[in-house]
Coordinates of C-alpha atoms in Angstrom, one line a residue:
M1 CA 159.6 -113.9 -222.6
S2 CA 158.8 -112.1 -225.9
R3 CA 160.0 -108.7 -226.7
N4 CA 156.5 -107.2 -226.7
V5 CA 155.7 -108.5 -223.2
R6 CA 159.1 -107.1 -221.9
N7 CA 158.0 -103.8 -223.5
A8 CA 154.7 -103.8 -222.1
K9 CA 155.8 -104.6 -218.6
G10 CA 158.5 -101.8 -218.9
L11 CA 155.9 -99.4 -220.0
A12 CA 153.6 -100.2 -217.1
I13 CA 156.4 -99.8 -214.6
L14 CA 157.3 -96.4 -216.1
L15 CA 153.6 -95.4 -216.0
A16 CA 153.2 -96.3 -212.5
A17 CA 156.4 -94.5 -211.5
A18 CA 155.1 -91.5 -213.4
I19 CA 151.8 -91.6 -211.7
V20 CA 153.3 -91.9 -208.1
A21 CA 155.6 -89.0 -209.0
G22 CA 152.9 -86.8 -210.2
F23 CA 151.0 -87.6 -207.1
T24 CA 153.8 -86.9 -204.8
A25 CA 154.5 -83.7 -206.6
S26 CA 150.8 -82.6 -206.4
S27 CA 150.7 -83.3 -202.8
A28 CA 153.8 -81.4 -202.0
A29 CA 152.3 -78.4 -204.1
Q30 CA 149.2 -78.4 -202.1
P31 CA 149.2 -75.3 -199.8
R32 CA 149.2 -76.1 -196.0
P33 CA 146.0 -75.1 -194.3
P34 CA 146.0 -71.9 -192.5
I35 CA 147.1 -71.8 -188.7
K36 CA 143.9 -70.9 -187.0
V37 CA 144.2 -68.7 -184.0
G38 CA 141.4 -68.5 -181.5
V39 CA 141.1 -65.0 -179.9
L40 CA 138.9 -64.7 -176.7
L41 CA 138.7 -61.3 -175.3
P42 CA 136.1 -59.1 -173.6
L43 CA 134.6 -56.9 -176.4
T44 CA 131.6 -55.9 -174.6
G45 CA 131.0 -55.3 -170.8
P46 CA 133.1 -53.7 -168.2
L47 CA 136.4 -54.9 -169.5
A48 CA 135.5 -54.0 -173.2
S49 CA 138.0 -51.1 -173.3
L50 CA 140.8 -53.4 -172.4
G51 CA 139.7 -56.2 -174.8
I52 CA 139.3 -54.0 -177.8
V53 CA 142.7 -52.2 -177.5
A54 CA 144.5 -55.5 -176.7
K55 CA 143.0 -57.0 -179.8
A56 CA 144.5 -54.1 -181.9
G57 CA 147.9 -54.5 -180.2
M58 CA 147.6 -58.2 -181.0
E59 CA 146.9 -57.3 -184.8
V60 CA 150.0 -55.2 -184.9
A61 CA 152.1 -58.3 -184.1
F62 CA 150.3 -60.3 -187.0
D63 CA 150.8 -57.3 -189.3
E64 CA 154.5 -57.6 -188.7
V65 CA 154.8 -61.0 -190.2
G66 CA 152.0 -60.3 -193.0
Y67 CA 149.6 -62.9 -191.2
Q68 CA 151.9 -65.7 -192.2
V69 CA 154.8 -67.9 -190.9
A70 CA 157.0 -70.1 -193.0
G71 CA 154.7 -69.4 -196.0
R72 CA 151.6 -70.6 -194.0
K73 CA 148.8 -68.1 -193.6
I74 CA 147.4 -67.2 -190.2
T75 CA 143.6 -66.5 -189.7
L76 CA 142.1 -65.2 -186.5
V77 CA 138.8 -66.4 -185.2
V78 CA 137.6 -63.8 -182.7
E79 CA 135.1 -64.4 -179.8
D80 CA 133.6 -62.1 -177.2
S81 CA 134.0 -63.5 -173.5
E82 CA 132.0 -60.5 -172.3
A83 CA 134.2 -60.8 -169.0
K84 CA 131.7 -63.6 -167.9
P85 CA 133.0 -67.1 -166.8
D86 CA 130.1 -69.0 -168.3
V87 CA 130.4 -67.2 -171.6
G88 CA 134.1 -67.8 -171.8
I89 CA 134.0 -71.5 -171.3
T90 CA 131.3 -71.9 -173.8
K91 CA 133.1 -69.8 -176.3
A92 CA 136.5 -71.7 -175.6
R93 CA 134.6 -74.9 -176.4
K94 CA 133.2 -73.5 -179.7
L95 CA 136.9 -72.5 -180.7
V96 CA 138.4 -75.8 -180.0
E97 CA 135.5 -78.1 -181.0
Q98 CA 133.7 -76.2 -183.8
D99 CA 136.2 -74.0 -185.2
R100 CA 139.1 -76.4 -184.8
I101 CA 141.8 -73.6 -183.8
D102 CA 145.4 -74.5 -183.3
L103 CA 146.1 -72.2 -180.3
V104 CA 144.3 -69.7 -178.0
L105 CA 145.1 -66.1 -177.1
G106 CA 143.3 -64.6 -174.1
P107 CA 141.1 -64.0 -172.1
I108 CA 141.8 -60.9 -170.0
S109 CA 139.6 -61.7 -167.0
S110 CA 141.0 -64.0 -164.2
A111 CA 137.5 -65.4 -163.4
V112 CA 137.2 -66.3 -167.2
A113 CA 140.6 -68.0 -167.4
L114 CA 140.0 -70.0 -164.1
A115 CA 136.7 -71.3 -165.7
M116 CA 138.4 -72.2 -168.9
R117 CA 141.6 -73.8 -167.4
D118 CA 140.5 -77.5 -166.8
Y119 CA 139.0 -77.7 -170.2
L120 CA 141.9 -76.3 -172.2
A121 CA 144.5 -78.0 -170.0
S122 CA 142.8 -81.3 -170.7
K123 CA 142.7 -80.7 -174.5
G124 CA 146.4 -79.7 -174.7
T125 CA 145.6 -76.7 -176.9
P126 CA 148.5 -74.0 -176.8
W127 CA 147.1 -71.4 -174.6
F128 CA 148.4 -67.8 -174.1
L129 CA 147.0 -65.6 -171.5
I130 CA 146.6 -61.9 -171.8
F131 CA 146.6 -60.4 -168.2
A132 CA 144.3 -63.0 -166.3
T133 CA 146.7 -62.3 -163.4
A134 CA 145.5 -64.5 -160.8
P135 CA 148.8 -66.2 -159.6
P136 CA 147.4 -69.9 -159.3
L137 CA 147.0 -70.0 -163.2
T138 CA 150.7 -70.4 -163.6
R139 CA 151.5 -71.8 -160.2
E140 CA 149.2 -74.3 -158.4
L141 CA 147.1 -74.6 -161.6
K142 CA 149.9 -74.6 -164.2
A143 CA 149.7 -76.8 -167.2
P144 CA 152.2 -77.8 -169.9
N145 CA 150.2 -75.9 -172.5
L146 CA 149.5 -72.8 -170.4
F147 CA 151.6 -69.5 -170.9
R148 CA 151.1 -66.1 -169.3
T149 CA 152.7 -63.5 -171.5
S150 CA 152.1 -60.4 -169.4
W151 CA 152.3 -60.9 -165.6
S152 CA 150.9 -62.3 -162.6
A153 CA 149.4 -60.3 -159.8
E154 CA 152.3 -60.3 -157.5
Q155 CA 155.0 -59.5 -160.1
P156 CA 154.4 -55.8 -160.3
Q157 CA 152.5 -55.5 -157.1
F158 CA 154.9 -56.8 -154.6
P159 CA 157.8 -54.8 -155.7
A160 CA 155.5 -51.8 -156.1
G161 CA 154.4 -52.1 -152.5
E162 CA 158.0 -52.2 -151.2
Y163 CA 159.0 -49.3 -153.6
T164 CA 156.0 -47.2 -152.1
R165 CA 157.2 -47.6 -148.6
Q166 CA 161.1 -47.6 -149.2
K167 CA 161.6 -45.3 -152.0
L168 CA 158.6 -43.0 -152.1
G169 CA 158.5 -42.9 -148.2
Y170 CA 154.6 -43.3 -147.7
E171 CA 154.1 -45.1 -144.3
K172 CA 150.3 -45.0 -144.1
I173 CA 147.9 -45.5 -147.1
T174 CA 144.5 -46.3 -148.4
V175 CA 144.4 -49.0 -150.8
V176 CA 141.6 -49.6 -153.4
G177 CA 140.9 -52.3 -155.7
L178 CA 138.1 -54.0 -157.5
D179 CA 136.0 -56.6 -155.8
Y180 CA 136.7 -59.7 -157.8
V181 CA 139.4 -62.5 -158.2
A182 CA 142.0 -60.5 -159.8
G183 CA 141.3 -57.3 -157.8
R184 CA 141.7 -59.3 -154.5
A185 CA 144.7 -61.1 -155.6
E186 CA 146.5 -57.8 -156.7
V187 CA 145.7 -55.7 -153.8
G188 CA 146.8 -58.6 -151.5
A189 CA 150.3 -58.8 -153.3
F190 CA 150.8 -55.1 -153.3
L191 CA 149.9 -55.2 -149.4
D192 CA 152.5 -58.1 -148.8
G193 CA 155.2 -55.9 -150.3
F194 CA 154.1 -52.7 -148.4
K195 CA 153.7 -54.4 -145.1
A196 CA 157.1 -56.4 -145.5
A197 CA 158.8 -52.8 -145.9
G198 CA 157.2 -51.6 -142.7
G199 CA 154.2 -50.0 -144.2
K200 CA 150.7 -49.6 -142.4
V201 CA 147.4 -50.0 -144.1
V202 CA 144.7 -47.7 -142.7
Q203 CA 141.9 -48.7 -145.2
E204 CA 141.1 -51.3 -147.8
I205 CA 138.4 -50.3 -150.1
F206 CA 136.9 -52.8 -152.8
I207 CA 134.6 -51.6 -155.5
P208 CA 132.4 -54.1 -157.4
L209 CA 133.2 -54.5 -160.9
G210 CA 131.1 -52.2 -163.1
T211 CA 129.8 -50.1 -160.2
P212 CA 128.2 -47.0 -162.0
D213 CA 129.1 -44.5 -159.3
A214 CA 132.3 -44.5 -157.5
A215 CA 131.4 -41.4 -155.3
P216 CA 130.2 -43.6 -152.2
F217 CA 133.7 -45.4 -152.1
I218 CA 135.7 -42.3 -152.7
A219 CA 133.7 -40.8 -149.7
R220 CA 135.0 -43.4 -147.4
I221 CA 138.6 -42.2 -148.0
K222 CA 140.0 -40.2 -144.9
P223 CA 142.8 -37.9 -146.3
E224 CA 143.9 -36.7 -142.9
T225 CA 144.8 -40.3 -141.7
V226 CA 147.0 -41.4 -144.6
D227 CA 150.1 -40.3 -146.7
A228 CA 148.8 -41.5 -150.0
V229 CA 146.0 -43.4 -151.9
V230 CA 147.0 -46.5 -153.9
G231 CA 144.6 -47.8 -156.5
A232 CA 146.5 -51.0 -156.6
A233 CA 143.9 -53.0 -158.7
I234 CA 141.6 -50.8 -160.7
W235 CA 141.2 -50.7 -164.3
G236 CA 138.6 -50.5 -167.3
S237 CA 135.7 -48.0 -167.2
D238 CA 136.0 -48.4 -163.2
A239 CA 139.3 -46.7 -163.4
V240 CA 138.1 -43.8 -165.3
R241 CA 135.1 -43.2 -162.9
F242 CA 137.3 -43.5 -159.8
I243 CA 140.1 -41.2 -161.0
K244 CA 137.7 -38.5 -162.1
G245 CA 135.9 -38.9 -158.8
L246 CA 139.1 -38.5 -156.8
E247 CA 139.6 -35.1 -158.6
E248 CA 136.0 -34.1 -158.3
Y249 CA 135.8 -34.6 -154.6
G250 CA 139.2 -33.0 -153.8
V251 CA 141.2 -36.1 -152.9
K252 CA 143.6 -35.8 -155.7
G253 CA 144.6 -32.2 -154.5
R254 CA 145.1 -33.3 -151.1
L255 CA 147.0 -36.7 -151.4
P256 CA 149.5 -38.2 -153.8
I257 CA 147.7 -40.8 -155.9
I258 CA 149.5 -44.1 -157.2
V259 CA 147.8 -46.6 -159.3
T260 CA 148.6 -49.6 -161.4
N261 CA 149.6 -48.8 -164.9
A262 CA 146.5 -50.4 -166.1
A263 CA 144.3 -47.6 -164.6
V264 CA 146.1 -44.8 -166.6
S265 CA 147.1 -46.8 -169.7
G266 CA 147.7 -44.5 -172.6
D267 CA 145.8 -46.5 -175.2
S268 CA 142.5 -47.1 -173.3
M269 CA 142.3 -45.2 -170.1
L270 CA 143.9 -41.6 -170.6
P271 CA 141.9 -40.7 -173.5
A272 CA 138.8 -40.9 -171.3
I273 CA 140.4 -39.6 -168.1
G274 CA 142.2 -36.6 -169.8
R275 CA 143.7 -34.1 -167.5
A276 CA 142.3 -35.5 -164.6
G277 CA 145.1 -37.9 -164.6
L278 CA 147.9 -35.3 -164.5
G279 CA 150.3 -35.9 -161.7
I280 CA 149.1 -39.5 -161.1
K281 CA 152.0 -41.8 -160.4
S282 CA 151.7 -45.5 -161.9
Y283 CA 153.7 -48.8 -161.9
G284 CA 153.8 -51.5 -164.4
A285 CA 155.6 -53.5 -167.1
Y286 CA 155.0 -51.4 -170.1
P287 CA 156.4 -47.8 -170.3
F288 CA 155.0 -45.7 -173.3
G289 CA 158.0 -43.4 -173.3
L290 CA 160.8 -46.1 -173.2
D291 CA 163.3 -44.8 -175.6
T292 CA 164.4 -47.9 -177.5
P293 CA 164.2 -48.9 -181.2
E294 CA 161.9 -51.8 -180.5
N295 CA 159.3 -49.6 -178.5
K296 CA 159.6 -46.7 -181.2
R297 CA 158.5 -49.3 -183.8
F298 CA 155.7 -50.5 -181.6
V299 CA 154.5 -47.1 -180.9
Q300 CA 154.5 -46.0 -184.5
A301 CA 152.8 -49.0 -185.8
F302 CA 150.0 -48.9 -183.2
R303 CA 149.6 -45.1 -184.0
K304 CA 149.2 -45.8 -187.7
K305 CA 146.8 -48.7 -187.1
T306 CA 144.6 -46.9 -184.4
G307 CA 145.6 -43.2 -184.1
K308 CA 146.2 -43.7 -180.5
M309 CA 149.2 -43.9 -178.2
T310 CA 150.4 -47.2 -176.9
G311 CA 149.9 -48.4 -173.3
N312 CA 149.4 -51.4 -171.0
D313 CA 146.6 -52.9 -173.0
A314 CA 148.0 -52.6 -176.4
Y315 CA 151.3 -54.0 -175.2
A316 CA 149.6 -57.0 -173.4
G317 CA 147.9 -57.7 -176.7
Y318 CA 151.1 -57.4 -178.7
I319 CA 153.3 -59.4 -176.5
C320 CA 150.9 -62.3 -176.3
A321 CA 150.6 -62.7 -180.0
R322 CA 154.3 -62.0 -180.7
V323 CA 155.2 -64.9 -178.4
A324 CA 152.9 -67.2 -180.3
I325 CA 154.5 -66.1 -183.6
E326 CA 158.2 -66.6 -182.3
G327 CA 157.2 -70.0 -181.4
L328 CA 155.7 -70.7 -184.9
K329 CA 158.8 -69.4 -186.5
A330 CA 161.0 -71.9 -184.5
V331 CA 158.9 -74.9 -185.7
E332 CA 158.6 -73.5 -189.3
G333 CA 154.8 -73.0 -188.9
K334 CA 154.3 -76.7 -187.9
V335 CA 151.9 -76.0 -185.2
E336 CA 150.2 -79.5 -185.3
E337 CA 153.6 -80.9 -183.8
T338 CA 152.2 -79.6 -180.4
A339 CA 155.0 -81.0 -178.3
R340 CA 157.7 -79.4 -180.4
Y341 CA 155.7 -76.1 -180.4
L342 CA 155.2 -76.0 -176.7
S343 CA 159.0 -76.6 -176.4
A344 CA 159.8 -73.9 -178.7
I345 CA 157.5 -71.4 -176.7
R346 CA 159.2 -72.3 -173.5
A347 CA 162.5 -71.4 -175.1
V348 CA 161.4 -68.0 -176.5
E349 CA 163.6 -65.0 -176.0
F350 CA 163.6 -61.7 -177.8
T351 CA 163.7 -58.0 -177.2
G352 CA 160.3 -56.5 -177.4
P353 CA 158.8 -53.0 -176.8
A354 CA 159.3 -53.3 -172.8
G355 CA 162.7 -55.0 -172.9
P356 CA 164.0 -58.4 -173.0
F357 CA 161.3 -61.2 -172.8
K358 CA 161.5 -64.8 -171.7
F359 CA 159.5 -67.1 -169.5
D360 CA 160.2 -68.3 -165.9
R361 CA 160.0 -72.0 -164.7
N362 CA 156.1 -71.5 -164.5
Q363 CA 155.7 -70.4 -168.2
N364 CA 155.1 -66.9 -166.6
A365 CA 156.8 -63.9 -168.3
V366 CA 159.7 -62.3 -166.7
T367 CA 159.4 -58.6 -166.5
T368 CA 160.9 -55.3 -165.8
L369 CA 158.8 -52.9 -163.7
Y370 CA 158.7 -49.1 -164.4
F371 CA 157.5 -46.3 -162.3
Q372 CA 155.7 -43.6 -164.3
E373 CA 153.9 -40.1 -164.0
V374 CA 151.1 -38.8 -166.1
R375 CA 152.2 -35.6 -167.7
E376 CA 151.2 -33.4 -170.8
A377 CA 153.1 -32.1 -173.8
G378 CA 151.9 -30.7 -177.1
G379 CA 148.3 -31.0 -175.7
E380 CA 148.6 -34.7 -175.3
V381 CA 148.5 -36.4 -171.9
Y382 CA 150.9 -39.4 -171.7
N383 CA 152.9 -41.5 -169.2
A384 CA 156.4 -40.5 -168.7
V385 CA 159.1 -43.0 -167.3
V386 CA 160.4 -41.7 -164.0
D387 CA 162.4 -44.7 -162.5
V388 CA 162.9 -48.5 -162.9
I389 CA 161.4 -50.5 -159.8
A390 CA 162.7 -53.7 -160.5
R391 CA 164.4 -55.8 -163.4
G392 CA 163.7 -59.4 -164.1
A393 CA 160.9 -59.7 -162.0
S394 CA 159.5 -63.3 -161.9
Q395 CA 156.4 -64.9 -160.1
R396 CA 157.0 -65.8 -156.5

């Protein structure tokens, strides 16, 4: 073979190697596409006050990491479920099939989540519930890709029912809840705990979601027959009307009032309820006044972002996004590696604003439950921590 031929072949090999190397370097330099997070919340309708604040809490979590993980940007695709099951499933399909999202955060409504369940379970899309407390979602209907980052109906309710009878000493109560899936489930769980501890339920009153006037339901309460009124499952604009009505019609002055924390959440409920909430006791998984570095940072960041105090709804949005982010960190942002990402989520543990966070065997958050009272200081109405009801409460 002539020298010229050998030189030509050598040059060709070097040129090919250079092209391959250049292509490889170019490919490596290409930025990875953003992680697309689908956010499905009620931004209009009767649960809008919860959804709007939960979204802000979620944004605080993404702000903490600068909307990126492992150098990969995070973008949010936000849709309004309107708290309607038919709207929710339509929006879920849009997020998955048109927007090509990598994971879903939300919804808040149990009815919407139940409507979405089969579709998202079949797609295998990592899915993080905010509230949507119906127990079957992480029990009978649990799926490998489904995580509830807040709590199921029974987690705060059963221990709170026991606490109301055993620690507070109330023997006979009137219980009030919203008349839909989540409301019925939460009231039932509270009553299971209350009755197991020897309590007696004199009245059960259910108010249809979005009822414009709570007066007819408040009028049914018979103060002389009970020791306390428990709003075990009432939230959103319905809670504002209910609590103001209790004061207006003199029930609050005659009986102790105990409610789920969602009814007097500092971020969405108390600003509207105002001083009508003073003295009301509540129970739940997030305490505004918890004196820890993690909660102080959260309170400060949320105030800076919204000008409001934190509460149940802000925490639920924050912790949902935070869990998804912790999982992304564990897989270096490689959310496309679905099995690995889901495995990382199951193993997530950290200390958040409400204390230690981890999942139980049903991929439902393990929680600490706090007892609080609405108080006033410096002209501001807020929830003060009074007691701890239970630590490490898991789904039954």
